[in-house]
Tab-separated table of C-alpha atoms in Angstrom:
chain	number	residue	atom	x	y	z
A	1	PHE	CA	22.116	-22.419	-23.846
A	2	VAL	CA	23.702	-20.696	-20.879
A	3	LEU	CA	21.813	-18.046	-19.124
A	4	ASP	CA	24.102	-14.991	-18.406
A	5	THR	CA	22.996	-13.761	-14.967
A	6	ASN	CA	25.070	-10.497	-15.274
A	7	LEU	CA	23.073	-9.625	-18.375
A	8	TRP	CA	19.755	-10.215	-16.625
A	9	ALA	CA	21.029	-8.035	-13.838
A	10	ASP	CA	21.570	-5.129	-16.197
A	11	VAL	CA	17.980	-5.541	-17.777
A	12	LEU	CA	15.887	-6.160	-14.668
A	13	PRO	CA	14.923	-3.326	-12.243
A	14	SER	CA	17.197	-2.597	-9.318
A	15	ASN	CA	14.157	-2.811	-6.845
A	16	VAL	CA	10.667	-4.200	-7.174
A	17	ILE	CA	7.992	-2.921	-4.815
A	18	GLY	CA	4.771	-5.111	-4.408
A	19	TYR	CA	1.494	-4.093	-2.841
A	20	SER	CA	-2.058	-5.579	-2.774
A	21	SER	CA	-5.021	-4.234	-1.060
A	22	GLY	CA	-6.349	-7.830	-0.507
A	23	GLN	CA	-5.063	-11.393	-0.405
A	24	ASN	CA	-3.919	-11.452	-4.022
A	25	GLU	CA	-1.735	-14.552	-4.042
A	26	LEU	CA	-0.433	-13.985	-7.590
A	27	ILE	CA	1.460	-10.934	-6.255
A	28	SER	CA	2.197	-11.808	-2.611
A	29	ASN	CA	3.329	-15.452	-3.011
A	30	PRO	CA	6.576	-14.706	-4.933
A	31	PHE	CA	7.527	-12.033	-2.518
A	32	ILE	CA	6.900	-14.199	0.542
A	33	LYS	CA	8.912	-17.197	-0.997
A	34	LEU	CA	11.692	-14.826	-1.796
A	35	ASP	CA	11.667	-13.311	1.722
A	36	PHE	CA	12.426	-16.886	3.064
A	37	HIS	CA	15.145	-17.564	0.451
A	38	TYR	CA	16.679	-14.214	1.368
A	39	PHE	CA	16.511	-15.156	5.007
A	40	ASP	CA	18.547	-18.324	4.186
A	41	GLU	CA	21.168	-16.135	2.511
A	42	PHE	CA	21.522	-14.179	5.704
A	43	VAL	CA	21.837	-17.278	7.858
A	44	LYS	CA	24.608	-18.644	5.591
A	45	SER	CA	26.494	-15.458	5.902
A	46	THR	CA	26.705	-15.997	9.723
A	47	SER	CA	27.825	-19.802	9.500
A	48	GLU	CA	29.928	-20.116	6.333
A	49	LYS	CA	33.419	-18.986	6.523
A	50	ASN	CA	33.949	-18.589	2.709
A	51	TYR	CA	30.377	-17.161	2.175
A	52	VAL	CA	30.265	-14.708	-0.829
A	53	PRO	CA	27.495	-12.031	-0.347
A	54	ASN	CA	24.840	-11.910	-2.849
A	55	PRO	CA	24.376	-8.225	-3.996
A	56	LYS	CA	20.912	-8.783	-4.996
A	57	VAL	CA	19.726	-9.475	-1.473
A	58	ASN	CA	17.222	-7.865	-0.788
A	59	ARG	CA	15.884	-5.842	-3.805
A	60	MET	CA	12.125	-7.083	-3.663
A	61	PHE	CA	9.971	-5.731	-1.020
A	62	PHE	CA	6.302	-6.636	-0.419
A	63	MET	CA	4.412	-3.853	1.483
A	64	ASP	CA	2.120	-5.795	3.502
A	65	TYR	CA	0.116	-4.330	6.416
A	66	GLU	CA	2.793	-5.089	8.988
A	67	SER	CA	5.370	-3.184	6.794
A	68	ASN	CA	3.388	0.049	6.990
A	69	GLU	CA	4.999	0.833	10.440
A	70	LEU	CA	8.475	0.726	8.748
A	71	ILE	CA	7.283	2.975	5.959
A	72	VAL	CA	5.732	5.395	8.308
A	73	LEU	CA	8.903	5.703	10.477
A	74	ALA	CA	11.295	6.042	7.509
A	75	ASN	CA	9.193	8.645	5.698
A	76	PHE	CA	8.548	10.814	8.804
A	77	LEU	CA	12.074	10.716	9.965
A	78	PHE	CA	13.290	12.028	6.634
A	79	GLU	CA	10.444	14.303	5.803
A	80	GLU	CA	11.346	17.934	5.095
A	81	PRO	CA	9.889	20.674	7.408
A	82	ILE	CA	6.406	21.749	6.219
A	83	THR	CA	6.479	24.546	3.744
A	84	PRO	CA	3.753	26.477	1.974
A	85	LYS	CA	2.260	24.080	-0.588
A	86	LYS	CA	2.242	24.848	-4.306
A	87	LYS	CA	-1.189	25.856	-5.647
A	88	GLY	CA	-3.277	22.735	-6.243
A	89	LYS	CA	-1.209	20.393	-4.120
A	90	THR	CA	-2.414	18.768	-0.897
A	91	ASP	CA	0.082	16.992	1.451
A	92	VAL	CA	-1.045	13.716	2.885
A	93	ASN	CA	-0.061	14.700	6.264
A	94	THR	CA	-1.999	17.903	6.054
A	95	LYS	CA	-5.072	15.816	5.031
A	96	LEU	CA	-4.704	13.579	8.060
A	97	ALA	CA	-3.958	16.498	10.341
A	98	ILE	CA	-0.647	14.849	11.283
A	99	GLU	CA	2.042	17.461	12.262
A	100	ASP	CA	4.839	15.022	12.786
A	101	LEU	CA	6.155	11.842	14.417
A	102	HIS	CA	6.179	12.071	18.242
A	103	SER	CA	7.893	8.954	19.446
A	104	PHE	CA	8.459	5.253	19.030
A	105	SER	CA	10.525	2.262	20.314
A	106	LEU	CA	12.366	-0.760	18.856
A	107	ARG	CA	13.081	-4.012	20.601
A	108	ILE	CA	15.617	-6.642	19.296
A	109	GLN	CA	16.178	-10.078	20.854
A	110	PHE	CA	18.590	-12.841	19.982
A	111	ARG	CA	16.661	-16.101	20.293
A	112	ASN	CA	14.823	-18.290	17.841
A	113	TYR	CA	11.631	-20.357	17.907
A	114	ASP	CA	13.352	-22.929	20.057
A	115	ALA	CA	14.757	-20.406	22.536
A	116	GLU	CA	18.228	-20.953	21.159
A	117	SER	CA	20.675	-18.035	20.576
A	118	ILE	CA	20.890	-16.562	16.996
A	119	VAL	CA	23.665	-14.668	15.217
A	120	LEU	CA	22.754	-11.653	13.011
A	121	PRO	CA	24.695	-10.975	9.795
A	122	SER	CA	27.161	-8.228	9.978
A	123	GLU	CA	25.101	-5.872	7.747
A	124	LEU	CA	22.419	-5.899	10.513
A	125	ASN	CA	24.839	-5.583	13.373
A	126	LEU	CA	26.042	-2.432	11.689
A	127	GLY	CA	22.437	-1.439	11.126
A	128	ILE	CA	21.832	-1.853	14.938
A	129	ASP	CA	24.919	0.192	15.786
A	130	ASN	CA	23.466	2.946	13.640
A	131	LEU	CA	20.137	2.884	15.181
A	132	LYS	CA	21.735	3.229	18.591
A	133	LYS	CA	23.559	6.388	17.178
A	134	CYS	CA	20.080	7.956	16.464
A	135	ALA	CA	18.307	6.859	19.652
A	136	SER	CA	17.175	9.179	22.457
A	137	ALA	CA	17.986	6.324	24.840
A	138	TRP	CA	18.923	2.717	24.579
A	139	THR	CA	19.901	-0.383	26.541
A	140	ASP	CA	21.819	-3.472	25.608
A	141	ASN	CA	22.337	-6.167	28.256
A	142	GLU	CA	25.131	-8.059	26.199
A	143	ALA	CA	27.880	-7.379	28.563
A	144	GLN	CA	26.159	-8.874	31.671
A	145	LEU	CA	24.886	-12.118	29.945
A	146	LYS	CA	26.127	-15.598	30.594
A	147	ASN	CA	23.980	-16.898	27.625
A	148	PRO	CA	23.884	-14.783	24.351
A	149	ARG	CA	20.146	-16.109	23.863
A	150	ASP	CA	19.087	-13.777	26.604
A	151	ARG	CA	20.327	-10.602	24.836
A	152	VAL	CA	17.779	-7.893	24.390
A	153	ILE	CA	18.276	-4.317	22.923
A	154	GLU	CA	15.717	-1.667	23.611
A	155	LEU	CA	15.876	1.595	21.634
A	156	SER	CA	13.667	4.658	22.426
A	157	TYR	CA	13.235	7.694	20.284
A	158	TYR	CA	11.725	10.942	21.110
A	159	VAL	CA	11.456	12.642	17.727
A	160	ASP	CA	12.793	16.120	17.564
A	161	ALA	CA	15.028	18.012	15.203
A	162	ALA	CA	18.195	16.458	16.684
A	163	VAL	CA	16.915	12.924	16.199
A	164	LYS	CA	15.933	13.687	12.671
A	165	LYS	CA	19.266	15.109	11.977
A	166	ALA	CA	20.942	12.046	13.400
A	167	PHE	CA	18.908	9.727	11.097
A	168	ARG	CA	19.727	11.768	8.088
A	169	HIS	CA	23.385	11.865	8.795
A	170	VAL	CA	23.697	8.140	9.640
A	171	PHE	CA	21.184	6.522	7.088
A	172	LYS	CA	21.455	9.151	4.318
A	173	THR	CA	18.055	8.360	2.902
A	174	ALA	CA	14.470	7.152	3.940
A	175	TYR	CA	15.073	4.098	1.709
A	176	GLY	CA	18.426	3.465	3.573
A	177	LEU	CA	16.635	3.308	6.893
A	178	PHE	CA	13.645	1.329	5.581
A	179	ARG	CA	15.927	-1.459	4.221
A	180	VAL	CA	17.631	-1.936	7.681
A	181	LEU	CA	14.264	-2.123	9.378
A	182	TYR	CA	12.762	-4.409	6.710
A	183	LEU	CA	15.642	-6.842	6.970
A	184	LEU	CA	15.557	-6.662	10.820
A	185	ARG	CA	11.857	-7.638	10.535
A	186	LEU	CA	13.079	-10.467	8.127
A	187	MET	CA	14.817	-11.971	11.191
A	188	ASN	CA	11.426	-12.768	12.567
A	189	ILE	CA	11.582	-15.797	10.406
A	190	HIS	CA	13.857	-17.263	13.171
A	191	SER	CA	10.586	-17.476	15.129
A	192	ILE	CA	9.411	-20.126	12.645
A	193	SER	CA	10.550	-23.706	12.732
A	194	PRO	CA	12.786	-25.057	9.829
A	195	THR	CA	9.932	-27.438	8.983
A	196	ALA	CA	7.532	-24.604	8.458
A	197	ARG	CA	10.131	-22.691	6.451
A	198	ASN	CA	10.709	-25.430	3.907
A	199	ARG	CA	6.919	-26.013	3.642
A	200	ILE	CA	6.514	-22.386	2.616
A	201	LYS	CA	9.553	-22.294	0.280
A	202	ASN	CA	8.294	-25.463	-1.569
A	203	ALA	CA	4.546	-24.559	-1.632
A	204	PRO	CA	2.697	-25.008	-4.745
A	205	SER	CA	1.943	-21.736	-6.863
A	206	ASP	CA	-1.865	-21.883	-6.017
A	207	ALA	CA	-1.328	-21.975	-2.242
A	208	ASN	CA	-2.299	-18.940	-0.078
A	209	LEU	CA	1.104	-18.432	1.658
A	210	SER	CA	-0.468	-15.652	3.844
A	211	ASP	CA	-2.334	-18.368	5.599
A	212	TRP	CA	0.508	-20.812	5.805
A	213	ILE	CA	2.916	-18.418	7.747
A	214	PRO	CA	2.667	-19.127	11.541
A	215	ARG	CA	2.007	-16.100	13.766
A	216	PRO	CA	4.467	-16.254	16.578
A	217	GLU	CA	3.548	-14.668	19.935
A	218	LEU	CA	4.741	-10.929	20.040
A	219	ASP	CA	7.202	-11.514	22.895
A	220	LYS	CA	8.996	-14.329	20.757
A	221	LEU	CA	9.633	-11.981	17.784
A	222	VAL	CA	13.316	-11.127	17.014
A	223	PHE	CA	12.363	-7.596	16.007
A	224	LYS	CA	9.350	-5.533	17.071
A	225	VAL	CA	8.256	-1.934	16.456
A	226	GLN	CA	6.553	-0.508	19.517
A	227	ASP	CA	4.310	2.390	20.557
A	228	ILE	CA	4.474	4.638	17.517
A	229	ARG	CA	2.835	8.103	18.321
A	230	PHE	CA	2.065	11.122	16.448
A	231	ARG	CA	1.489	14.762	17.049
A	232	LYS	CA	-1.895	15.738	15.503
A	233	LYS	CA	-3.220	19.205	14.845
A	234	ASN	CA	-5.730	20.346	17.606
A	235	VAL	CA	-5.117	17.229	19.690
A	236	ALA	CA	-3.596	17.595	23.112
A	237	GLY	CA	-0.808	15.102	23.776
A	238	SER	CA	0.270	12.320	21.332
A	239	VAL	CA	-1.963	9.994	19.359
A	240	ARG	CA	-1.069	6.299	19.125
A	241	TYR	CA	-0.559	4.663	15.678
A	242	LYS	CA	-3.228	2.048	16.485
A	243	GLN	CA	-5.746	4.811	17.131
A	244	LEU	CA	-5.624	6.021	13.365
A	245	SER	CA	-8.613	4.815	11.408
A	246	ASP	CA	-8.350	2.194	8.730
A	247	GLY	CA	-8.491	4.849	6.062
A	248	GLU	CA	-5.810	6.719	7.624
A	249	HIS	CA	-3.586	3.685	7.702
A	250	GLN	CA	-4.288	2.914	4.132
A	251	LEU	CA	-3.501	6.498	3.035
A	252	LEU	CA	-0.101	6.567	4.946
A	253	HIS	CA	0.609	2.863	3.592
A	254	ILE	CA	0.065	3.777	-0.122
A	255	MET	CA	1.443	7.215	-0.223
A	256	GLY	CA	4.367	6.231	1.961
A	257	THR	CA	5.131	3.370	-0.276
A	258	LEU	CA	5.331	5.789	-3.354
A	259	LYS	CA	7.483	8.343	-1.534
A	260	ILE	CA	10.037	6.076	0.083
A	261	MET	CA	11.767	4.964	-3.067
A	262	LYS	CA	13.328	8.079	-4.319
A	263	GLU	CA	15.894	6.403	-6.793
A	264	ASN	CA	15.806	5.308	-10.478
A	265	ASP	CA	15.059	1.999	-11.858
A	266	VAL	CA	12.238	0.820	-9.540
A	267	LEU	CA	9.139	-1.148	-10.556
A	268	PHE	CA	6.116	-0.687	-8.497
A	269	LEU	CA	3.511	-3.463	-8.726
A	270	LEU	CA	0.333	-2.124	-7.128
A	271	ASP	CA	-2.891	-4.248	-7.064
A	272	GLU	CA	-5.838	-1.888	-6.509
A	273	PRO	CA	-4.102	0.583	-4.410
A	274	GLU	CA	-7.129	2.914	-4.295
A	275	THR	CA	-9.568	0.386	-2.817
A	276	HIS	CA	-9.845	2.176	0.535
A	277	PHE	CA	-9.606	5.655	-0.717
A	278	ASN	CA	-12.549	8.190	-0.956
A	279	PRO	CA	-13.193	9.653	-4.488
A	280	GLU	CA	-10.938	12.642	-3.603
A	281	TRP	CA	-7.796	10.659	-3.113
A	282	ARG	CA	-8.586	8.288	-5.885
A	283	ALA	CA	-8.552	11.229	-8.202
A	284	LYS	CA	-5.255	12.317	-6.840
A	285	MET	CA	-3.189	9.215	-6.956
A	286	ILE	CA	-1.807	9.372	-10.476
A	287	ARG	CA	-1.050	13.091	-10.123
A	288	LEU	CA	0.868	12.212	-6.861
A	289	ILE	CA	2.930	9.599	-8.572
A	290	MET	CA	3.796	11.783	-11.522
A	291	GLU	CA	4.595	14.733	-9.218
A	292	THR	CA	6.979	12.651	-7.058
A	293	ASN	CA	8.806	11.332	-10.181
A	294	GLN	CA	9.160	14.966	-11.765
A	295	GLU	CA	10.247	16.567	-8.470
A	296	GLU	CA	13.020	13.976	-7.802
A	297	ASP	CA	13.770	13.693	-11.511
A	298	LEU	CA	13.076	9.833	-11.248
A	299	GLU	CA	12.666	7.177	-13.854
A	300	GLN	CA	10.332	4.545	-12.344
A	301	ASP	CA	7.685	2.351	-13.622
A	302	HIS	CA	4.189	1.776	-11.969
A	303	PHE	CA	1.982	-1.180	-13.024
A	304	ILE	CA	-1.292	-0.536	-11.509
A	305	THR	CA	-4.446	-2.880	-11.514
A	306	SER	CA	-7.527	-0.863	-10.822
A	307	HIS	CA	-11.414	-0.784	-11.031
A	308	SER	CA	-11.391	2.947	-10.631
A	309	PRO	CA	-12.340	5.357	-13.537
A	310	PHE	CA	-10.365	8.088	-11.793
A	311	ILE	CA	-7.223	6.198	-12.220
A	312	ILE	CA	-7.950	5.374	-15.871
A	313	SER	CA	-8.890	8.956	-16.539
A	314	ASP	CA	-5.319	10.181	-15.697
A	315	CYS	CA	-3.700	7.590	-17.950
A	316	LYS	CA	-2.837	7.870	-21.743
A	317	PRO	CA	-4.818	5.267	-23.820
A	318	THR	CA	-1.684	3.383	-24.893
A	319	ASN	CA	-0.800	2.787	-21.269
A	320	VAL	CA	-4.272	1.381	-20.342
A	321	TYR	CA	-4.873	-2.363	-20.781
A	322	LEU	CA	-8.445	-3.724	-20.622
A	323	PHE	CA	-9.007	-7.331	-19.501
A	324	HIS	CA	-12.212	-9.009	-20.605
A	325	ARG	CA	-13.162	-12.626	-19.817
A	326	LYS	CA	-15.936	-14.157	-22.020
A	327	ASP	CA	-16.802	-17.882	-22.397
A	328	GLY	CA	-13.790	-18.745	-20.321
A	329	LYS	CA	-11.328	-16.936	-22.654
A	330	LEU	CA	-9.308	-13.811	-21.543
A	331	LYS	CA	-9.016	-10.959	-24.080
A	332	VAL	CA	-6.490	-8.126	-23.561
A	333	GLN	CA	-6.221	-4.966	-25.606
A	334	THR	CA	-5.219	-1.373	-25.011
A	335	ALA	CA	-7.667	1.518	-24.696
A	336	HIS	CA	-5.967	2.823	-27.903
A	337	GLU	CA	-6.867	-0.426	-29.677
A	338	ARG	CA	-10.389	0.115	-28.572
A	339	LYS	CA	-10.264	3.664	-30.001
A	340	LEU	CA	-10.995	4.977	-26.382
A	341	ASN	CA	-9.007	8.114	-25.500
A	342	THR	CA	-8.994	7.610	-21.676
A	343	PHE	CA	-6.843	10.577	-20.735
A	344	GLY	CA	-9.097	13.318	-19.414
A	345	THR	CA	-12.289	11.517	-20.278
A	346	SER	CA	-15.235	11.870	-17.913
A	347	VAL	CA	-15.380	9.138	-15.179
A	348	ASN	CA	-18.981	8.664	-16.137
A	349	ILE	CA	-18.290	7.826	-19.740
A	350	LEU	CA	-15.426	5.556	-18.574
A	351	THR	CA	-17.728	3.773	-16.193
A	352	GLU	CA	-19.954	2.943	-19.163
A	353	GLU	CA	-17.235	2.290	-21.783
A	354	VAL	CA	-14.805	0.147	-19.528
A	355	PHE	CA	-17.177	-1.243	-16.837
A	356	ASN	CA	-20.400	-1.629	-18.793
A	357	LYS	CA	-22.379	0.345	-16.187
A	358	ASN	CA	-24.468	3.264	-17.617
A	359	GLU	CA	-26.389	4.128	-14.487
A	360	SER	CA	-25.269	7.185	-12.575
A	361	GLN	CA	-26.421	5.885	-9.146
A	362	GLY	CA	-26.446	2.704	-7.035
A	363	GLU	CA	-28.447	-0.328	-8.130
A	364	TYR	CA	-30.986	-0.046	-5.197
A	365	ALA	CA	-31.760	3.504	-6.106
A	366	GLY	CA	-31.988	2.570	-9.674
A	367	ILE	CA	-34.575	0.119	-9.084
A	368	ALA	CA	-36.704	2.829	-7.169
A	369	ILE	CA	-36.362	5.148	-10.233
A	370	ALA	CA	-37.181	2.299	-12.714
A	371	GLU	CA	-40.357	1.552	-10.623
A	372	LEU	CA	-41.373	5.192	-10.883
A	373	MET	CA	-40.706	5.239	-14.582
A	374	ASP	CA	-42.784	2.044	-15.265
A	375	ARG	CA	-45.872	2.997	-13.101
A	376	LYS	CA	-49.290	3.642	-14.816
A	377	TYR	CA	-50.321	7.102	-14.702
A	378	ASP	CA	-54.032	7.423	-15.377
A	379	SER	CA	-54.789	10.493	-13.208
A	380	ILE	CA	-53.316	13.608	-11.908
A	381	GLU	CA	-53.421	12.052	-8.384
A	382	ASP	CA	-51.113	9.267	-9.758
A	383	ILE	CA	-48.582	11.785	-11.086
A	384	ASN	CA	-48.703	13.902	-7.703
A	385	LYS	CA	-48.060	10.632	-5.763
A	386	ALA	CA	-45.045	9.890	-8.015
A	387	LYS	CA	-43.725	13.533	-7.395
A	388	GLU	CA	-44.175	12.901	-3.630
A	389	ASP	CA	-42.281	9.485	-3.763
A	390	ALA	CA	-39.454	11.098	-5.796
A	391	ARG	CA	-38.702	13.605	-3.180
A	392	MET	CA	-36.530	10.995	-1.509
A	393	LEU	CA	-34.270	10.864	-4.619
A	394	GLY	CA	-31.191	13.077	-4.876
A	395	ASP	CA	-30.064	14.898	-8.163
A	396	SER	CA	-29.370	12.729	-11.058
A	397	VAL	CA	-29.992	12.461	-14.829
A	398	GLU	CA	-32.554	9.716	-14.274
A	399	LYS	CA	-34.535	11.819	-11.860
A	400	THR	CA	-34.513	14.711	-14.351
A	401	LEU	CA	-35.880	12.366	-17.000
A	402	LEU	CA	-38.612	11.082	-14.535
A	403	PHE	CA	-39.752	14.569	-13.840
A	404	ARG	CA	-39.778	15.434	-17.624
A	405	LYS	CA	-42.055	12.432	-18.114
A	406	LEU	CA	-44.366	13.294	-15.282
A	407	LEU	CA	-44.820	16.888	-16.615
A	408	MET	CA	-45.561	15.674	-20.096
A	409	LEU	CA	-48.097	13.213	-18.687
A	410	GLU	CA	-49.699	15.986	-16.402
A	411	GLU	CA	-49.917	18.318	-19.394
A	412	THR	CA	-51.697	15.522	-21.549
A	413	LEU	CA	-54.183	14.591	-18.799
A	414	THR	CA	-54.893	18.367	-18.130
A	415	GLN	CA	-55.766	18.912	-21.852
A	416	LYS	CA	-58.034	15.822	-21.892
A	417	GLN	CA	-59.896	17.157	-18.881
């Protein structure tokens, strides 16, 4: 049996985008290994005379925390001017009070982990030339050097209409720019020794590769994004990227990942992307995915793992797979097979039906209500004391039931007296 690689190329998606809110090795490990293999392909292209380029390099991208900077730059530089929103729509940047990208800089140096000179592939040299065309100012000391390992390129960008126009003219799409930035960041593998690289490529499947990758000093990285700043509403001056909250970073990361791939035949593998969102944005996520696909007329697939009833409520039952583990055995069935119509179903019902939780409040508060329900009420004083204790509770079905019980007991005791 001979595997026809051309046939597989036609069947598999043209791009695969991975994301995990935590350290999920099942998702991150394959992407990390592939990055190291892609890096080897680029090194071969600079050293082998008869090298034939692999058209599949690089079509798989893992959106880890560090890639967020690249996502932010590509999206903001290609973002259309703010226009009045359609009814019911809320732009992410409006929510974050970000008016626009203010400025940023890039730094590229040409030395490896052992301070020896490196050669970049022609694709990235062309990418650097294009980045120079869009820069507000840049320096390149190549002409003055005796040793190529000392070469450093500094590019600075003050983002205005002219700079955005230049990026759109040169890179055509946000994805086109993101790909160049991503591959430049891939060159940071030059900062890792060959021994460590081979160890990662040959690591067992159960290894946590995120912990295996050495963290080179910042000044030894081949490629570095520096000093991203934003213009924010009602804020004087610029705001540094690092000053944004974790929640703001997460929102830019996830929504930026979804927005950047405006082309067909893309598979998104998203592991609990809503983890750091508040309920408002958890409820919006599926709608934003659908709107992006419809507005751009895209055919994309999104495989999402989630513990959020908001996500499930926006999905058709044939597209919802429920995983249950019992006695060491895993059972998988669709919501349709469970005769559970998830689409448009109340999150309270889904919380009970899917996650086996029928309380409408937190467990600690639930214990307090249960204690009030189980008390002995032998007198009107006991009931009045319970009412006083219940004042600390907010509105809930359980609180309503408690007060109904207290009123009935109060009526019964009053009649006896």
